[in-house]
Amino acid sequence: MNREEFFEQLREGLSGLPESEIADILYDYNEHFEIGSSKGKTQEEIALELGNPQTIAKSYRVNAKITKAEKNPSPSNLIKALLAAMTLGFFNLIFVLGPFLGVIGLLFGLYGISIGFVAGGMGSILSTLAAPFFSGIHIGVHPITSISIGTGLTALGVLLLIGSFYLTKFLYQLTLKYLRWNLDVITK
Amino acid sequence: MNIQFKKGVLELCVLSLLTKRDFYGYELVEYISQHIDISDGTIYPLLRRFRADGYVTTYLQESQEGPPRKYYKIKEDGRQAFKELLEEWEEFTARVNEIIRGDLNE
């Protein structure tokens, strides 16, 4: 591959990024080719040593998406970064999607438990308060017991909910860090 | 050596060199590929990320031959990141060496 072909493929792979960024990236490779030739290397040698321009371009595109998800955290930016990482190859699908689904599953579970605790606790309090008004309903335990259990459960649920919220934020950052690492490892 | 191994330490190698003096891209690529067999094209995306993360700044400097060169200069955040990576690396290699060179104590 000669210099023109390398640049053509690199530019094509970078399309979608802001024009100023593309120019900046191309500048680096232009400089690399210039210095390489001044040291007596042929265009073909330099291109070969640089590696596949399409893979190089992908690595920039995924990096840009990860950075965006870091700066403007949102589920859609995270998913875009994940999808971009997956385009790096089939192999990556397993490495990215597997852990991510595991994390999502864990979070759903935690939110479910928290909401369950709150609902159970509130139910326990409300039914104790409501029981005297409905003759024939016996809750089976002393009102003080059920109210304190209810309060305890609700408080535990709220704490878990707060904890899950912080965990979500933490895992969001962790996912991005993982993607970065994954990107460094996979792209050759 | 395994490609995953090499990639993992590339960040550490680049930051380490930059703590010693300022480099331009080609120099870094040349130096590292003398020691580690890796595609030259992997270094530039890394350098760009370092700049986006505030680890390095860049400046252009004229040279006798060819175009002006983009030099990379490490910043305080970069030094901090290097320190952390180095600690992780040293702890990791020490543990691996313990396994490789140690007696099997069961």
Coordinates of C-alpha atoms in Angstrom, one line a residue:
Chain A
M1 CA 0.0 0.0 0.0
N2 CA 1.4 3.4 -0.8
R3 CA 0.8 6.7 1.0
E4 CA -2.2 7.8 -1.1
E5 CA -4.0 4.5 -0.5
F6 CA -3.2 4.6 3.2
F7 CA -4.6 8.1 3.6
E8 CA -7.7 7.4 1.4
Q9 CA -8.6 4.4 3.7
L10 CA -7.8 6.3 6.8
R11 CA -9.9 9.3 5.8
E12 CA -12.8 7.1 4.8
G13 CA -12.7 5.2 8.1
L14 CA -12.7 8.5 10.0
S15 CA -15.7 10.0 8.3
G16 CA -18.3 10.9 10.8
L17 CA -15.8 12.6 13.1
P18 CA -15.7 16.4 13.1
E19 CA -13.7 17.8 10.2
S20 CA -11.2 19.6 12.4
E21 CA -10.5 16.4 14.3
I22 CA -9.9 14.4 11.1
A23 CA -7.5 17.0 9.9
D24 CA -5.6 16.8 13.2
I25 CA -5.4 13.1 13.0
L26 CA -4.2 13.1 9.4
Y27 CA -1.6 15.6 10.3
D28 CA 0.1 13.1 12.7
Y29 CA 0.3 10.4 9.9
N30 CA 1.4 13.0 7.4
E31 CA 4.3 13.9 9.7
H32 CA 5.0 10.2 10.3
F33 CA 5.3 9.6 6.5
E34 CA 7.4 12.7 6.0
I35 CA 9.9 11.8 8.7
G36 CA 10.0 8.2 7.7
S37 CA 10.9 9.1 4.1
S38 CA 13.5 11.5 5.2
K39 CA 15.1 8.6 7.1
G40 CA 15.1 6.6 3.8
K41 CA 12.1 4.4 4.2
T42 CA 9.8 3.8 1.3
Q43 CA 6.1 4.7 1.4
E44 CA 5.2 1.0 1.4
E45 CA 7.5 0.2 4.3
I46 CA 6.0 3.0 6.4
A47 CA 2.4 2.0 5.6
L48 CA 3.1 -1.6 6.4
E49 CA 4.7 -0.7 9.8
L50 CA 1.8 1.6 10.7
G51 CA -0.7 -1.3 10.2
N52 CA -4.2 -1.4 8.7
P53 CA -5.6 2.1 8.2
Q54 CA -9.2 0.9 8.7
T55 CA -8.4 -0.6 12.1
I56 CA -6.5 2.6 13.1
A57 CA -9.5 4.7 12.0
K58 CA -11.9 2.5 14.1
S59 CA -9.8 2.9 17.1
Y60 CA -10.1 6.7 16.8
R61 CA -13.9 6.5 16.3
V62 CA -14.5 4.2 19.3
N63 CA -12.2 6.4 21.4
A64 CA -14.2 9.5 20.4
K65 CA -17.5 7.8 21.5
I66 CA -16.1 6.7 24.8
T67 CA -14.8 10.2 25.5
K68 CA -18.3 11.6 24.7
A69 CA -20.0 9.1 27.0
E70 CA -17.5 10.2 29.8
K71 CA -18.1 13.9 29.3
N72 CA -21.9 13.7 28.8
P73 CA -23.1 10.6 30.7
S74 CA -26.3 9.2 29.3
P75 CA -27.6 5.7 28.5
S76 CA -27.7 6.5 24.8
N77 CA -24.1 7.7 24.7
L78 CA -23.0 4.6 26.6
I79 CA -24.9 2.3 24.2
K80 CA -23.3 4.1 21.2
A81 CA -19.8 3.6 22.7
L82 CA -20.7 -0.1 23.3
L83 CA -22.0 -0.6 19.8
A84 CA -18.9 1.1 18.3
A85 CA -16.6 -1.2 20.4
M86 CA -18.5 -4.2 19.0
T87 CA -17.7 -3.2 15.4
L88 CA -14.1 -3.9 16.2
G89 CA -14.8 -7.5 15.6
F90 CA -17.0 -10.5 16.3
F91 CA -14.6 -11.6 19.1
N92 CA -15.2 -8.3 20.8
L93 CA -19.0 -8.9 20.8
I94 CA -18.4 -11.6 23.5
F95 CA -15.9 -9.6 25.5
V96 CA -18.1 -6.4 25.5
L97 CA -21.6 -7.7 25.5
G98 CA -21.1 -10.5 28.1
P99 CA -19.8 -8.4 31.0
F100 CA -22.2 -5.6 30.1
L101 CA -25.3 -7.8 30.3
G102 CA -24.0 -9.2 33.5
V103 CA -23.7 -5.7 35.0
I104 CA -27.2 -4.7 33.7
G105 CA -28.6 -7.9 35.3
L106 CA -27.0 -7.1 38.6
L107 CA -28.4 -3.6 38.6
F108 CA -31.9 -4.7 37.7
G109 CA -31.7 -7.2 40.5
L110 CA -30.6 -4.6 43.1
Y111 CA -33.3 -2.1 42.0
G112 CA -35.9 -4.9 42.2
I113 CA -34.8 -5.9 45.7
S114 CA -34.8 -2.2 46.9
I115 CA -38.2 -1.5 45.5
G116 CA -39.5 -4.8 46.9
F117 CA -38.2 -3.8 50.4
V118 CA -39.8 -0.4 50.3
A119 CA -43.1 -1.8 49.0
G120 CA -43.1 -4.5 51.6
G121 CA -42.2 -2.1 54.4
M122 CA -44.8 0.5 53.4
G123 CA -47.4 -2.3 53.0
S124 CA -46.6 -3.6 56.5
I125 CA -47.1 0.0 58.0
L126 CA -50.2 0.8 56.0
S127 CA -51.9 -2.5 56.7
T128 CA -51.2 -2.1 60.4
L129 CA -52.7 1.3 60.3
A130 CA -55.7 0.2 58.2
A131 CA -56.4 -3.0 60.1
P132 CA -58.5 -1.4 62.9
F133 CA -60.9 0.0 60.3
F134 CA -61.6 -3.4 58.8
S135 CA -63.2 -5.8 61.3
G136 CA -62.3 -9.4 60.6
I137 CA -58.8 -8.6 59.4
H138 CA -56.1 -9.8 61.8
I139 CA -52.5 -9.2 60.9
G140 CA -51.4 -11.8 63.3
V141 CA -48.7 -9.8 65.1
H142 CA -48.7 -6.9 67.5
P143 CA -49.1 -3.5 65.7
I144 CA -45.9 -2.2 67.2
T145 CA -44.0 -5.2 65.8
S146 CA -45.4 -4.8 62.3
I147 CA -44.9 -1.1 62.3
S148 CA -41.3 -1.4 63.4
I149 CA -40.6 -4.2 60.9
G150 CA -42.3 -2.0 58.2
T151 CA -40.2 1.0 59.1
G152 CA -37.0 -1.1 59.1
L153 CA -37.8 -2.6 55.8
T154 CA -38.6 0.7 54.2
A155 CA -35.4 2.3 55.6
L156 CA -33.4 -0.7 54.3
G157 CA -35.0 -0.4 50.9
V158 CA -34.3 3.3 50.7
L159 CA -30.7 2.7 51.7
L160 CA -30.4 0.0 49.1
L161 CA -31.9 2.3 46.5
I162 CA -29.4 5.0 47.3
G163 CA -26.6 2.4 47.2
S164 CA -27.8 1.1 43.8
F165 CA -27.9 4.6 42.4
Y166 CA -24.2 5.2 43.4
L167 CA -23.3 1.7 42.1
T168 CA -25.0 2.6 38.8
K169 CA -22.8 5.7 38.5
F170 CA -19.7 3.8 39.4
L171 CA -20.5 0.9 37.0
Y172 CA -21.1 3.5 34.2
Q173 CA -17.5 4.7 34.7
L174 CA -16.2 1.2 35.0
T175 CA -17.9 0.2 31.8
L176 CA -16.1 3.0 30.0
K177 CA -12.8 2.1 31.5
Y178 CA -13.3 -1.5 30.5
L179 CA -14.1 -0.4 26.9
R180 CA -10.9 1.7 26.9
W181 CA -8.9 -1.2 28.1
N182 CA -10.6 -3.6 25.7
L183 CA -9.9 -1.2 22.8
D184 CA -6.3 -1.0 23.7
V185 CA -6.1 -4.8 23.9
I186 CA -8.1 -5.7 20.8
T187 CA -7.0 -3.3 18.1
K188 CA -3.9 -4.4 16.6
Chain B
M1 CA 5.0 -12.0 22.9
N2 CA 1.3 -12.1 23.2
I3 CA -0.4 -9.0 21.7
Q4 CA -2.6 -8.4 24.7
F5 CA 0.4 -8.2 26.9
K6 CA 2.1 -5.7 24.7
K7 CA -1.0 -3.5 24.5
G8 CA -1.4 -3.4 28.2
V9 CA 2.0 -2.0 28.8
L10 CA 2.1 0.4 25.9
E11 CA 0.5 3.1 27.9
L12 CA 3.1 2.7 30.7
C13 CA 6.0 2.7 28.2
V14 CA 4.9 5.9 26.4
L15 CA 4.2 7.8 29.7
S16 CA 7.5 6.5 31.1
L17 CA 9.5 7.9 28.1
L18 CA 7.7 11.2 28.3
T19 CA 8.7 11.6 32.0
K20 CA 12.3 11.6 30.8
R21 CA 12.0 14.3 28.0
D22 CA 9.7 15.6 25.3
F23 CA 9.3 13.4 22.3
Y24 CA 7.7 13.8 18.8
G25 CA 5.5 11.0 17.6
Y26 CA 7.9 9.4 15.2
E27 CA 10.6 9.2 17.8
L28 CA 8.3 7.5 20.3
V29 CA 7.1 5.0 17.7
E30 CA 10.7 4.3 16.6
Y31 CA 12.0 3.9 20.1
I32 CA 9.2 1.6 21.3
S33 CA 9.1 -0.6 18.2
Q34 CA 12.8 -1.2 18.7
H35 CA 12.0 -2.9 21.9
I36 CA 8.4 -4.2 21.5
D37 CA 7.1 -5.6 18.2
I38 CA 3.9 -3.6 17.7
S39 CA 2.1 -1.8 14.8
D40 CA 3.4 1.7 14.6
G41 CA -0.2 2.9 14.1
T42 CA -1.2 2.0 17.7
I43 CA 0.8 4.8 19.3
Y44 CA -0.9 7.8 17.7
P45 CA -4.4 7.0 18.9
L46 CA -2.9 6.6 22.4
L47 CA -1.1 10.0 22.2
R48 CA -4.3 11.6 21.1
R49 CA -6.2 10.1 24.1
F50 CA -3.5 11.3 26.4
R51 CA -3.9 14.8 25.2
A52 CA -7.7 14.6 25.5
D53 CA -7.3 13.3 29.1
G54 CA -5.0 16.2 29.9
Y55 CA -1.9 13.9 30.4
V56 CA 0.1 15.7 27.8
T57 CA 0.3 18.9 25.8
T58 CA 1.7 19.3 22.3
Y59 CA 3.7 22.0 20.6
L60 CA 5.1 22.3 17.1
Q61 CA 8.8 22.8 16.6
E62 CA 10.6 23.4 13.3
S63 CA 13.3 20.9 12.3
Q64 CA 16.2 21.0 9.9
E65 CA 14.6 18.4 7.6
G66 CA 11.0 17.8 6.8
P67 CA 7.9 19.4 8.3
P68 CA 7.6 20.9 11.8
R69 CA 7.4 18.2 14.4
K70 CA 4.6 17.8 17.0
Y71 CA 6.2 17.4 20.3
Y72 CA 4.5 15.8 23.3
K73 CA 5.2 17.2 26.8
I74 CA 3.9 15.4 29.9
K75 CA 1.7 17.3 32.4
E76 CA 1.1 16.8 36.1
D77 CA -1.9 14.6 35.5
G78 CA 0.2 12.5 33.2
R79 CA 2.9 12.1 35.8
Q80 CA 0.3 11.1 38.3
A81 CA -1.2 8.5 35.9
F82 CA 2.3 7.2 35.3
K83 CA 3.0 6.8 39.0
E84 CA -0.2 4.8 39.4
L85 CA 0.4 2.6 36.4
L86 CA 4.0 2.0 37.5
E87 CA 2.8 0.9 41.0
E88 CA 0.3 -1.5 39.5
W89 CA 2.9 -2.9 37.1
E90 CA 5.5 -3.4 39.8
E91 CA 3.0 -5.1 42.1
F92 CA 1.8 -7.3 39.3
T93 CA 5.2 -8.4 38.2
A94 CA 6.3 -9.0 41.7
R95 CA 3.4 -11.3 42.3
V96 CA 4.0 -13.1 39.0
N97 CA 7.6 -13.5 39.9
E98 CA 6.7 -14.9 43.2
I99 CA 4.8 -17.6 41.4
I100 CA 7.4 -18.3 38.8
R101 CA 10.5 -18.2 40.9
G102 CA 9.1 -19.2 44.3
D103 CA 9.1 -22.6 45.8
L104 CA 5.8 -24.4 45.9
N105 CA 4.6 -24.0 49.4
E106 CA 1.6 -26.1 50.0

